[in-house]
XYZ file of C-alpha atoms in Angstrom:
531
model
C -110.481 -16.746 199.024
C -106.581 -17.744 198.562
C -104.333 -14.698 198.696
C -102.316 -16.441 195.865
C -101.566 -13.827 193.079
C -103.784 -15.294 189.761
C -102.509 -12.395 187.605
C -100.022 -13.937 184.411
C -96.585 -13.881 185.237
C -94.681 -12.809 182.076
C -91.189 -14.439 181.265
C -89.274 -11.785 179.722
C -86.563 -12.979 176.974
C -83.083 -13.964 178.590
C -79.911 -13.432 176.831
C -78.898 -16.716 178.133
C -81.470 -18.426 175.910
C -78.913 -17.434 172.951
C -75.467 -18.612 172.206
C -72.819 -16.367 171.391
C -73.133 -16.830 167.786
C -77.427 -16.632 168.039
C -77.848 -19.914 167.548
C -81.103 -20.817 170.093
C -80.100 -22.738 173.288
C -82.004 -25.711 173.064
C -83.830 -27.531 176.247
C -84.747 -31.207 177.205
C -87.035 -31.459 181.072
C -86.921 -34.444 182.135
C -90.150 -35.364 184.418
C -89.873 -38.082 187.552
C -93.628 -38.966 189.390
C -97.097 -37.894 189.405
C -99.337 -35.853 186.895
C -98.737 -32.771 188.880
C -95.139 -33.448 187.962
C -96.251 -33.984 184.996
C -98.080 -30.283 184.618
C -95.252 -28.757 186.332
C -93.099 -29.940 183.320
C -95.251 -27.977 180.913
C -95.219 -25.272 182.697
C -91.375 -25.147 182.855
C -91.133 -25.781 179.241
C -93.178 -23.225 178.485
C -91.272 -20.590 180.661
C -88.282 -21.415 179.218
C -89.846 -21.338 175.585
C -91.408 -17.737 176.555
C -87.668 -17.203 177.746
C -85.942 -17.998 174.002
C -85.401 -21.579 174.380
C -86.067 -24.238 171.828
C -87.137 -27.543 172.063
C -84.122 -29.882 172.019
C -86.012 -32.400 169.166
C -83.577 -35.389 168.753
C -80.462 -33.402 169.376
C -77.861 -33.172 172.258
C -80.111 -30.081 174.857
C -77.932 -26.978 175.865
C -79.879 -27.499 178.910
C -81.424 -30.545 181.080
C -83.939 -29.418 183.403
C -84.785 -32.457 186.200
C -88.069 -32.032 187.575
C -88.106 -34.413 190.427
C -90.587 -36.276 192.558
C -89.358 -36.901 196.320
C -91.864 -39.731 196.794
C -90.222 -43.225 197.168
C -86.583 -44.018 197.667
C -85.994 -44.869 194.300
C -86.257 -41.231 192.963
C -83.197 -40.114 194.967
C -81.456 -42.599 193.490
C -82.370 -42.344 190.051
C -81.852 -38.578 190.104
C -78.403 -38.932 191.470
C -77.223 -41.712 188.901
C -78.491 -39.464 185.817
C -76.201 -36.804 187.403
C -73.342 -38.842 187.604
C -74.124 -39.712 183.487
C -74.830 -35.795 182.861
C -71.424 -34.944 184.350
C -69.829 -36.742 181.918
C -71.782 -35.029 178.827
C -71.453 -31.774 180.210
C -67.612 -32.064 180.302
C -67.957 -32.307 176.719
C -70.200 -30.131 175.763
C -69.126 -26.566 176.454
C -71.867 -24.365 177.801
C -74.287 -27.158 178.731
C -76.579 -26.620 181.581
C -77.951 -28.856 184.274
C -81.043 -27.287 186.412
C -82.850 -29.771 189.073
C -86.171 -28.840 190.488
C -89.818 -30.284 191.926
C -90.310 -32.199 194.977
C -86.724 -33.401 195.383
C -85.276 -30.505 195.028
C -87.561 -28.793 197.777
C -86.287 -31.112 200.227
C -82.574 -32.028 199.775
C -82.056 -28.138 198.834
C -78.352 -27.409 199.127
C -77.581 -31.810 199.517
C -77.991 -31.722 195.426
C -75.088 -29.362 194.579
C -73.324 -30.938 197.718
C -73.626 -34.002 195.929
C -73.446 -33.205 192.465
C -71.456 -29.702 191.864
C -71.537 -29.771 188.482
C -75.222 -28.885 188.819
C -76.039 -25.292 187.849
C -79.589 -24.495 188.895
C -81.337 -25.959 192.231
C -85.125 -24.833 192.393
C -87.963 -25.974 194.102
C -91.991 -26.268 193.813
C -93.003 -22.655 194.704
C -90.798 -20.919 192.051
C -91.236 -22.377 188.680
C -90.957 -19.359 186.941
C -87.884 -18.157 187.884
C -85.820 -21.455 186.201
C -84.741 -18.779 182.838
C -83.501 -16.309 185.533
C -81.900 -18.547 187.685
C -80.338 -19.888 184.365
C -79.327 -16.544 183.147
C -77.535 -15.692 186.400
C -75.724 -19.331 186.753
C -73.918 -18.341 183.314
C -73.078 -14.848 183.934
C -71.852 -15.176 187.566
C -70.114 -18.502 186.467
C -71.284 -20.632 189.577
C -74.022 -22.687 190.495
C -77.692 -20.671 191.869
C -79.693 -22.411 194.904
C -83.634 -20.758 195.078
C -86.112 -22.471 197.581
C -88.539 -20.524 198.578
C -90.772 -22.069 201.647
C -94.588 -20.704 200.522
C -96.334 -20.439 196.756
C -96.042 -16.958 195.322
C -98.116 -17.369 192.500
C -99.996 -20.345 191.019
C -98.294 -22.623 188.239
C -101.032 -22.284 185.994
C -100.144 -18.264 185.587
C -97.166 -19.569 183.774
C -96.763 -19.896 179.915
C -96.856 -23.542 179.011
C -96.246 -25.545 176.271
C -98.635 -28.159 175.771
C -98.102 -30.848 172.870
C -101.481 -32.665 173.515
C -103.881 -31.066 171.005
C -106.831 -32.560 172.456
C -106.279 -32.501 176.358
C -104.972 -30.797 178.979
C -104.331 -30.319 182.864
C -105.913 -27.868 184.883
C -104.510 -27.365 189.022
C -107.809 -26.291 190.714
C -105.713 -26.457 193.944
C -101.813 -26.721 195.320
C -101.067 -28.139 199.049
C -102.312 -30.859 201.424
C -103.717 -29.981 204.724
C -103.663 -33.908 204.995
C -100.969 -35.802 207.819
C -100.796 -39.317 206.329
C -97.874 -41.004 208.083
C -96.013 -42.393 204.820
C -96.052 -38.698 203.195
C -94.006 -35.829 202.237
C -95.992 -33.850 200.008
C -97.715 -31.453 202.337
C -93.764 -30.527 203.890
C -92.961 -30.229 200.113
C -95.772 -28.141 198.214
C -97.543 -26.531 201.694
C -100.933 -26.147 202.775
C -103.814 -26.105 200.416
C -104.639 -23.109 198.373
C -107.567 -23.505 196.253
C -107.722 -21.539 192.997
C -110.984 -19.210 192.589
C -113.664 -21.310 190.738
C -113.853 -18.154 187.989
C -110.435 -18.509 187.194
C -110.707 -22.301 187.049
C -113.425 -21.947 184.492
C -111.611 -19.675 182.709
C -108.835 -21.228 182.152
C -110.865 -24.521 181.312
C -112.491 -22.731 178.717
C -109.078 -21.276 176.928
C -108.205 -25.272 176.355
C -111.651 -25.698 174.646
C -111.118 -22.159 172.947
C -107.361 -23.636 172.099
C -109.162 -27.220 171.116
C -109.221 -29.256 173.369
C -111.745 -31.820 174.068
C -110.741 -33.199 177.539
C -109.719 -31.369 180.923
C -108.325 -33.434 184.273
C -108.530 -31.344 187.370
C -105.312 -31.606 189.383
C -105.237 -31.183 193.371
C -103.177 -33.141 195.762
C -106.901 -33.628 197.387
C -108.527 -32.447 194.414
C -112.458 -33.170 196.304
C -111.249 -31.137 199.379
C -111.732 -27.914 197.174
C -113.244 -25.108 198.025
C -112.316 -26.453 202.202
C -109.739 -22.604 201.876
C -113.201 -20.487 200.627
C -115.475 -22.464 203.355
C -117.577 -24.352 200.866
C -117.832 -28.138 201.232
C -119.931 -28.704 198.159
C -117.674 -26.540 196.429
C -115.866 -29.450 194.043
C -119.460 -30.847 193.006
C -120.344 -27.115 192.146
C -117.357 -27.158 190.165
C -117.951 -30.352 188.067
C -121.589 -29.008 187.148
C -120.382 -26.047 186.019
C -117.109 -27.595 184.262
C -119.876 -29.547 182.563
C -121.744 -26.429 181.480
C -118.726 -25.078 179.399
C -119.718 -25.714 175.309
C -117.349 -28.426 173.354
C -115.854 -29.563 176.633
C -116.692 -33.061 176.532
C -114.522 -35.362 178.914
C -113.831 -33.908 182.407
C -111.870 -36.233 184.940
C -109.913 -35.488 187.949
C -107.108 -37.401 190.536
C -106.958 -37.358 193.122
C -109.839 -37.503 195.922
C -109.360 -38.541 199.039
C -111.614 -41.167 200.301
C -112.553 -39.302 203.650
C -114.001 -36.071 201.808
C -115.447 -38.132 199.530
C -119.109 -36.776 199.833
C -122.619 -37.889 197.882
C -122.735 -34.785 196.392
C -119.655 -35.232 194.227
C -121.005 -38.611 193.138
C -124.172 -37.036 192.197
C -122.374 -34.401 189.982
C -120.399 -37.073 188.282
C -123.774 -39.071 187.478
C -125.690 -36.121 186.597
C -122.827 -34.558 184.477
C -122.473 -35.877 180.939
C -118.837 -34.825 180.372
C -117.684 -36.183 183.665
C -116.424 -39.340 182.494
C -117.330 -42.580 184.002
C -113.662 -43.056 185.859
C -112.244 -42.917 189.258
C -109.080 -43.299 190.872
C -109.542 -43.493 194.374
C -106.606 -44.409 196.515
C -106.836 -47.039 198.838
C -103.402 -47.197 200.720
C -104.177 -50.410 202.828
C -107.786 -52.563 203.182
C -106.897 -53.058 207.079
C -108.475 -50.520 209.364
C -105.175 -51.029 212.111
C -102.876 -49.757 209.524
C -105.172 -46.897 207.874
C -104.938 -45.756 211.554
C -101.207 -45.967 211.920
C -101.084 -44.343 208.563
C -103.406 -41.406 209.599
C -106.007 -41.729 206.728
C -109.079 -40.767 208.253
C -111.301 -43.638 207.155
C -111.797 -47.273 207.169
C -112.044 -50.186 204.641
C -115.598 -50.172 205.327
C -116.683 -46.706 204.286
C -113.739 -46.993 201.263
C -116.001 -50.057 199.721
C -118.729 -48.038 200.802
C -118.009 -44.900 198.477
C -117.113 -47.633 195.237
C -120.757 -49.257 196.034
C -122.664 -45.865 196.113
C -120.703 -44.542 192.684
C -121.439 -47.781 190.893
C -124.992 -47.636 191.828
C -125.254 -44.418 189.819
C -122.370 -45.517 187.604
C -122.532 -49.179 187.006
C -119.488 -49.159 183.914
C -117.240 -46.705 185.972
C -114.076 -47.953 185.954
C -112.533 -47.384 189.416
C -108.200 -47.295 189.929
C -106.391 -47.263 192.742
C -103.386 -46.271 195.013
C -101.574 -49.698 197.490
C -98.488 -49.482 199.598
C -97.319 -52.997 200.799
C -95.789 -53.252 204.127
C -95.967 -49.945 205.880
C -94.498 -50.397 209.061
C -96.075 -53.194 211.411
C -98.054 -55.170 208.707
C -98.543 -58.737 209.475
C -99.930 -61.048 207.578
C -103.139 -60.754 208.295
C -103.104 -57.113 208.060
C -102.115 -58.039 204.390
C -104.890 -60.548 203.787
C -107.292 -57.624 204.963
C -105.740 -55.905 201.919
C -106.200 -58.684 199.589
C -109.622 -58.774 200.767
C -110.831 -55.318 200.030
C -109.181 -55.639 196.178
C -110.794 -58.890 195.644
C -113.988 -57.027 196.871
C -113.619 -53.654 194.890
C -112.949 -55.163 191.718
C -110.850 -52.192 191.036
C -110.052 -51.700 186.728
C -105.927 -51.071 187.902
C -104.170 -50.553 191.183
C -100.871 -48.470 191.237
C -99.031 -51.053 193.986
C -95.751 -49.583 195.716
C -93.624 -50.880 198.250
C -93.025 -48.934 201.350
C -90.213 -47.165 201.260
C -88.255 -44.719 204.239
C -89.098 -41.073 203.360
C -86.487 -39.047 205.745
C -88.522 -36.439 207.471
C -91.739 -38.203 207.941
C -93.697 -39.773 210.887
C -93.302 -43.649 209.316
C -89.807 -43.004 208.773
C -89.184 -43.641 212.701
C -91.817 -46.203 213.157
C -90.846 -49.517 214.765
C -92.015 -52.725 213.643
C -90.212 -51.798 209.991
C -91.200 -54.836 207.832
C -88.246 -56.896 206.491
C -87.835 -56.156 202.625
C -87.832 -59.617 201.442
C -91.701 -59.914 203.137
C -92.302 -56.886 201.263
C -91.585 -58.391 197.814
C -93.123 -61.339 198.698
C -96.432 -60.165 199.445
C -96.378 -57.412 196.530
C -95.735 -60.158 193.952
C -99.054 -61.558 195.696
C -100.778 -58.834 195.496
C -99.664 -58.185 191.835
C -100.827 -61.308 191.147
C -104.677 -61.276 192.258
C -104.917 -57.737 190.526
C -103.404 -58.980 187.481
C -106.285 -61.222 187.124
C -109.302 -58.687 188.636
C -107.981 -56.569 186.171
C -108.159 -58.849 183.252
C -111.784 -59.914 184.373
C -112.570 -56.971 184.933
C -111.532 -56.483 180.854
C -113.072 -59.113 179.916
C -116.587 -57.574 180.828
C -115.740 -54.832 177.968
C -115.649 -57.142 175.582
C -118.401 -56.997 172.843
C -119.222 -53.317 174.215
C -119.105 -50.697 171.599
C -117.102 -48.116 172.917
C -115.886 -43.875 171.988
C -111.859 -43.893 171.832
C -110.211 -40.436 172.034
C -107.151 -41.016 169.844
C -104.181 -40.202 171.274
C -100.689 -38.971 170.083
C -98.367 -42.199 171.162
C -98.992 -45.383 169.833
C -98.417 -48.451 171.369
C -95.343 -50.590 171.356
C -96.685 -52.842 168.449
C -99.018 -50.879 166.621
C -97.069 -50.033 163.534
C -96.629 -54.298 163.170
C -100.614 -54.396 163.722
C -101.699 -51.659 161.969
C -103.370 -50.378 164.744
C -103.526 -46.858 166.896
C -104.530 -46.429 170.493
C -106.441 -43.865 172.620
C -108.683 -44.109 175.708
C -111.920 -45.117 176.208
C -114.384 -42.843 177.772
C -113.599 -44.931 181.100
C -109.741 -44.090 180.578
C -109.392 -47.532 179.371
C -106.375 -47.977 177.019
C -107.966 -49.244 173.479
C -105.570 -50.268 170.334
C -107.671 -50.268 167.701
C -107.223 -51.728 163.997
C -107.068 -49.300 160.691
C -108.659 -51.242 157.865
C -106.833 -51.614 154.825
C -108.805 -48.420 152.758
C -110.112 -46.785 155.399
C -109.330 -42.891 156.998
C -106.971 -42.254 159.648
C -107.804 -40.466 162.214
C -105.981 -37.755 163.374
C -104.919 -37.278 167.135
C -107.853 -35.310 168.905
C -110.470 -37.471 166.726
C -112.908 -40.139 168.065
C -113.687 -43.628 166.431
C -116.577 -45.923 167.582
C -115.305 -49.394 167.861
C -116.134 -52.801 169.148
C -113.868 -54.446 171.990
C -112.858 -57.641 170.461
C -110.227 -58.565 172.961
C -109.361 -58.666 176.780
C -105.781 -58.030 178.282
C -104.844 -57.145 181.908
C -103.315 -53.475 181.065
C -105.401 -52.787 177.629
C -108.186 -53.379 175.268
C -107.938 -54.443 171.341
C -111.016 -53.311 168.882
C -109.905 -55.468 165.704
C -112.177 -55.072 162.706
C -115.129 -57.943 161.995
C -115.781 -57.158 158.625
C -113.247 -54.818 157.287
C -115.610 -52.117 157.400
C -113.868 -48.218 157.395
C -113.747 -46.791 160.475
C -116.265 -44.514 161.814
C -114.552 -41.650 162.363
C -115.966 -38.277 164.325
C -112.845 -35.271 163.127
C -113.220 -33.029 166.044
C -111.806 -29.769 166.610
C -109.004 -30.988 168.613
C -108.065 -32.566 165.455
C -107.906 -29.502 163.590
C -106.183 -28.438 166.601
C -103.806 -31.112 165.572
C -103.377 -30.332 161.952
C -102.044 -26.981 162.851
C -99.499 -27.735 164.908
C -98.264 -30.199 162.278
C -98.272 -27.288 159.855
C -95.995 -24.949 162.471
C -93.755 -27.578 163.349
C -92.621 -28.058 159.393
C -92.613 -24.346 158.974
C -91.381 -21.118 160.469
C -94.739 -19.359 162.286
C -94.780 -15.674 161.722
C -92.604 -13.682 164.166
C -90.630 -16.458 165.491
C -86.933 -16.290 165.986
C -84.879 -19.373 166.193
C -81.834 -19.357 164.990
C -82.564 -21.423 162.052
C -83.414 -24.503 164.104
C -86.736 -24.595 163.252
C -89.870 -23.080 164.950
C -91.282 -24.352 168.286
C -94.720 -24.946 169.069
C -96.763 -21.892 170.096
C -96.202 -20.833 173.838
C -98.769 -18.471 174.874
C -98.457 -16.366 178.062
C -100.123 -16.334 181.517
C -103.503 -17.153 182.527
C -106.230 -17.381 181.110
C -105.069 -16.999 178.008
C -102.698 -19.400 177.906
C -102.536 -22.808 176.416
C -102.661 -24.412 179.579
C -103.245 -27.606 180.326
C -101.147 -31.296 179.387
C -100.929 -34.317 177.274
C -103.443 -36.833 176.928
C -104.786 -38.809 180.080
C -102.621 -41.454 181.193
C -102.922 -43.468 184.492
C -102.084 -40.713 187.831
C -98.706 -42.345 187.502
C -95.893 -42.357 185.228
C -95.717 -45.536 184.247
C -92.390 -45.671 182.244
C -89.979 -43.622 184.923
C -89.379 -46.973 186.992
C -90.380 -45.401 190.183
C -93.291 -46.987 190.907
C-alpha cells in the first residue's frame, strides 16, 4: 500500500488572509492544462478559503494564484506574458499578491522569480497546501518565498476544496507516472505513481454523493494502471464495480488510460456497470507503429484499434476521444498517413490534436530528424480537417436518439439568443437543448430527456417538435444547487467576511470534504489556448 499520509490536512486561519482594516483578502487561481490541473485548482481554492480568503467575484483579487501546466511550449509563454500584465496591476494595487504553482512551477523553480521578481510565492505539485503559509510568510518577511519539494507528502485530495459544481466532481485515485514516453514531462514533474487505498477512494466518492452529487471522474495520470503500487492488476476494474455499487451515484467516468494496460477486464466492468458511462478517452499519440516506438508507448496501432473494437462490441454507442501529436521528431509523410489512417478507422467522437513542441529536459527534446514547423501546421490543418468531418458523422448518428442530459452550470455562447441550456449527454456529448415557452427550468444538477434534432462537429442541439414542456427529472444535485444559491445571497451561519459577502462552503480534509470538481468537460481545457 502507498506510504502517502491519507489523514486531512487542516489549514489553520492566516493573518495574512485579512487586511489591516479586516476587510477579507480576496483570491482569483487562475488554471493552465489538464483536469488534474483542473482539481488541483479546487483544491488550492479551497485551502486558501479554509485559510480566510474570499472569492474575488467580479472584483480586482488581493491575490492571483497561477496554477500552471508545463506541457507544450506555449504554457511558458503564456505564463510569462500574464506576468509581465500582473506587474503592472500590482504596482497599483498596494498589497496585491502574485503566487505561481503546478507543473511549471516544479520545473523552472527559481527561473520564475529570476524572470519575473515581482512574483511572491513559487510552489510546486507536491505542496499544495502550504500556498496560505507560503503567502503569510512572503508578506511578513517582505520578499518573495521559493518551496519545491521533490516527492508527495500527502495526497491533494486531503485538502479542503471548494467545489462550485453541485452535481459533479473529481476524484485522484492515483498521482505519478511510472510511464517513459519520449515527448513527456509529467513523470519528472509529479513522480512515480502512488495509488490511493481503494477504501479511501470509496469514501471519498461517497461524501460527493452524500454532498449531492450525481457524477464522479476518476483522475490518474494512468488512471487503469491502478492498483500496479498494491500488486493488483485487476485492481481498477475492482474499483469501477464497486464505484458502481455506491447508492445515488449514477455517472462514473475516468481519463486517462493508457492503451498498453488497457486489459478486458476493465472493459467488462464498464459494460457490466450501469453508472459507468458509455465514454472513453483513450489517447492515441500517433497511428504509425515506427513512431509509437520512438515515442516509447508500449503498443502498436494494431492492438490500439484493437481495444476500440473489443469496447464497442460490448458498448456499441460509446463514444470514444482521443489524444494526437503531429510531427514528433522524424515523421514523414507516410508516417503521417499511417495516422490519418487509424482516425479514419477509429471513428473517434473528438481528438485533442497538438503539435509537437520541445519540452527541455526530455528524451525528444534532443532527437534528430526535428520536423520543420511549417510541415507541422500543414499536416495538423489535415488532420483537423478529416476529424472535423468523423466527428460530425459521427454526430450525425445521434440524431433522432432520445437521449439523458445532465444540465450543467455554463451555458453556451448563444443560448440566452436561443433560449436554450446545455449539459452532457450520458456519452459526454455536449447537448444545447431548447426551453419551451411555458415550460420548467431545470436547475443545474437536473436531467431532461430530449430528442437530438441536430448534428454539429463539437455539439448536439435537442430543439422542441411540438412545444411540449420539458421532461424534467429534479435530482438531488439540484437541491444541491438551490442551496448554494441560497448561501451565496446570504451570510451562512458562522462565517466571517468582512462584509463582502459569504463564500461557498469549504469543508476540511478527507473524507469529509466536498471534494471533487466542476462538471465534465473534455480532458482538456479547451478555452486556455494551449492546446
Amino acid at each position: 500500500m502507498s506510504t502517502v499520509s491519507e489523514n486531512p490536512t487542516i489549514i489553520a486561519p492566516s493573518s495574512a488572509s485579512h487586511d489591516a482594516a479586516g476587510r477579507a483578502r480576496s483570491y482569483e487561481v487562475r488554471t493552465y492544462g489538464c483536469q488534474m490541473n483542473v482539481h488541483d485548482s479546487e483544491r488550492l481554492s479551497g485551502s486558501l478559503e479554509a485559510a480566510g480568503y474570499i472569492k474575488a467575484d467580479g472584483v480586482e483579487p488581493d491575490v492571483v494564484v497561477i496554477n500552471t501546466c508545463a506541457v507544450r511550449e506555449n504554457a511558458d509563454n503564456k505564463l510569462y506574458g500574464n506576468l509581465g500584465y500582473l506587474a503592472g496591476v500590482k504596482r497599483r494595487h498596494a498589497g496585491m499578491q502574485i503566487a505561481v504553482g503546478g507543473c511549471l512551477a516544479q520545473k523552472d523553480k527559481n527561473v520564475i522569480l529570476e524572470k519575473a521578481p515581482w512574483v511572491d510565492v513559487v510552489f510546486g505539485t507536491h505542496n499544495m497546501g502550504a500556498l496560505p503559509s507560503l503567502l503569510e510568510r512572503a508578506r511578513h518577511n517582505d520578499e518573495a518565498q521559493i518551496e519545491i519539494l521533490e516527492a508527495l507528502e500527502t495526497f491533494p485530495s486531503t485538502l479542503p476544496t471548494k467545489r462550485d459544481s453541485s452535481y459533479s466532481g473529481w476524484v485522484s485515485i492515483s498521482v505519478g507516472c511510472n510511464n517513459t514516453c519520449t515527448f513527456c514531462i509529467v513523470p519528472a514533474l509529479r513522480g512515480k505513481e502512488k495509488d490511493r487505498r481503494p477504501g479511501e477512494v470509496l469514501s471519498e466518492i461517497q461524501s460527493l454523493v452524500d454532498d449531492g452529487a450525481l457524477e464522479v471522474t476518476l483522475l490518474g495520470q494512468n488512471v487503469n494502471s491502478y492498483g500496479v503500487e498494491f500488486g493488483d492488476r485487476l485492481a481498477f476494474g475492482k474499483l469501477l464495480r464497486a464505484a458502481g455499487a455506491i447508492e445515488g451515484l449514477e455517472r462514473i467516468r475516468f481519463t486517462s488510460p493508457h492503451p498498453a494496460a488497457f486489459t478486458d477486464d476493465v472493459i467488462d466492468a464498464m459494460a457490466e456497470t450501469p453508472s459507468v458511462m458509455p465514454q472513453l478517452h483513450m489517447p492515441l499519440q500517433s497511428g504509425s507503429d515506427r513512431v509509437l516506438k520512438a515515442m516509447r508507448r508500449s503498443y502498436r496501432s494494431a492492438k490500439f484499434l484493437g481495444i476500440l473494437e473489443r469496447v464497442r462490441e460490448r458498448m456499441p454507442h460509446a463514444a470514444i476521444s482521443t489524444d494526437i501529436i503531429v510531427g514528433f521528431p522524424g515523421e514523414t509523410e507516410e508516417d503521417f498517413q499511417e495516422t490519418l489512417r487509424v482516425v479514419e478507422e477509429a471513428r473517434f467522437a473528438t481528438a485533442f490534436t497538438f503539435q509537437y513542441s520541445i519540452r527541455p529536459g526530455t528524451p525528444a527534446a534532443t532527437m534528430e530528424e526535428q520536423v520543420p514547423k511549417e510541415v507541422v501546421q500543414e499536416r495538423y490543418e489535415r488532420l483537423i480537417a478529416l476529424q472535423d468531418r468523423i466527428s460530425w458523422e459521427e454526430n450525425e448518428k445521434v440524431v433522432g436518439r432520445t437521449v439523458q442530459v445532465l444540465v450543467g452550470n455554463h451555458a453556451g455562447k448563444k443560448d440566452a439568443d436561443t433560449n436554450r441550456l446545455s449539459g452532457r449527454a450520458e456519452d459526454s456529448r455536449l447537448v444545447h437543448f431548447e426551453v419551451p415557452a411555458g415550460s420548467e427550468t431545470p436547475r443545474p444538477g437536473d436531467v431532461v430527456t430530449v430528442t437530438v434534432t441536430q448534428a454539429a462537429p463539437f455539439f448536439l442541439i435537442a430543439d422542441s417538435v411540438d412545444d411540449a414542456p420539458l421532461v424534467i427529472r429534479r435530482t438531488r444535485s439540484g437541491d444541491a444547487w438551490d442551496r448554494q444559491e441560497a448561501e451565496s445571497c446570504g451570510v451562512p451561519s458562522g462565517a466571517a467576511d468582512g462584509g463582502q459577502g459569504a463564500p461557498g462552503p469549504v469543508l476540511l480534509g478527507f473524507p469529509t470534504l466536498r471534494a471533487g470538481g466542476a462538471s465534465t468537460v473534455p480532458i482538456y481545457n479547451t478555452d486556455d489556448e494551449l492546446r
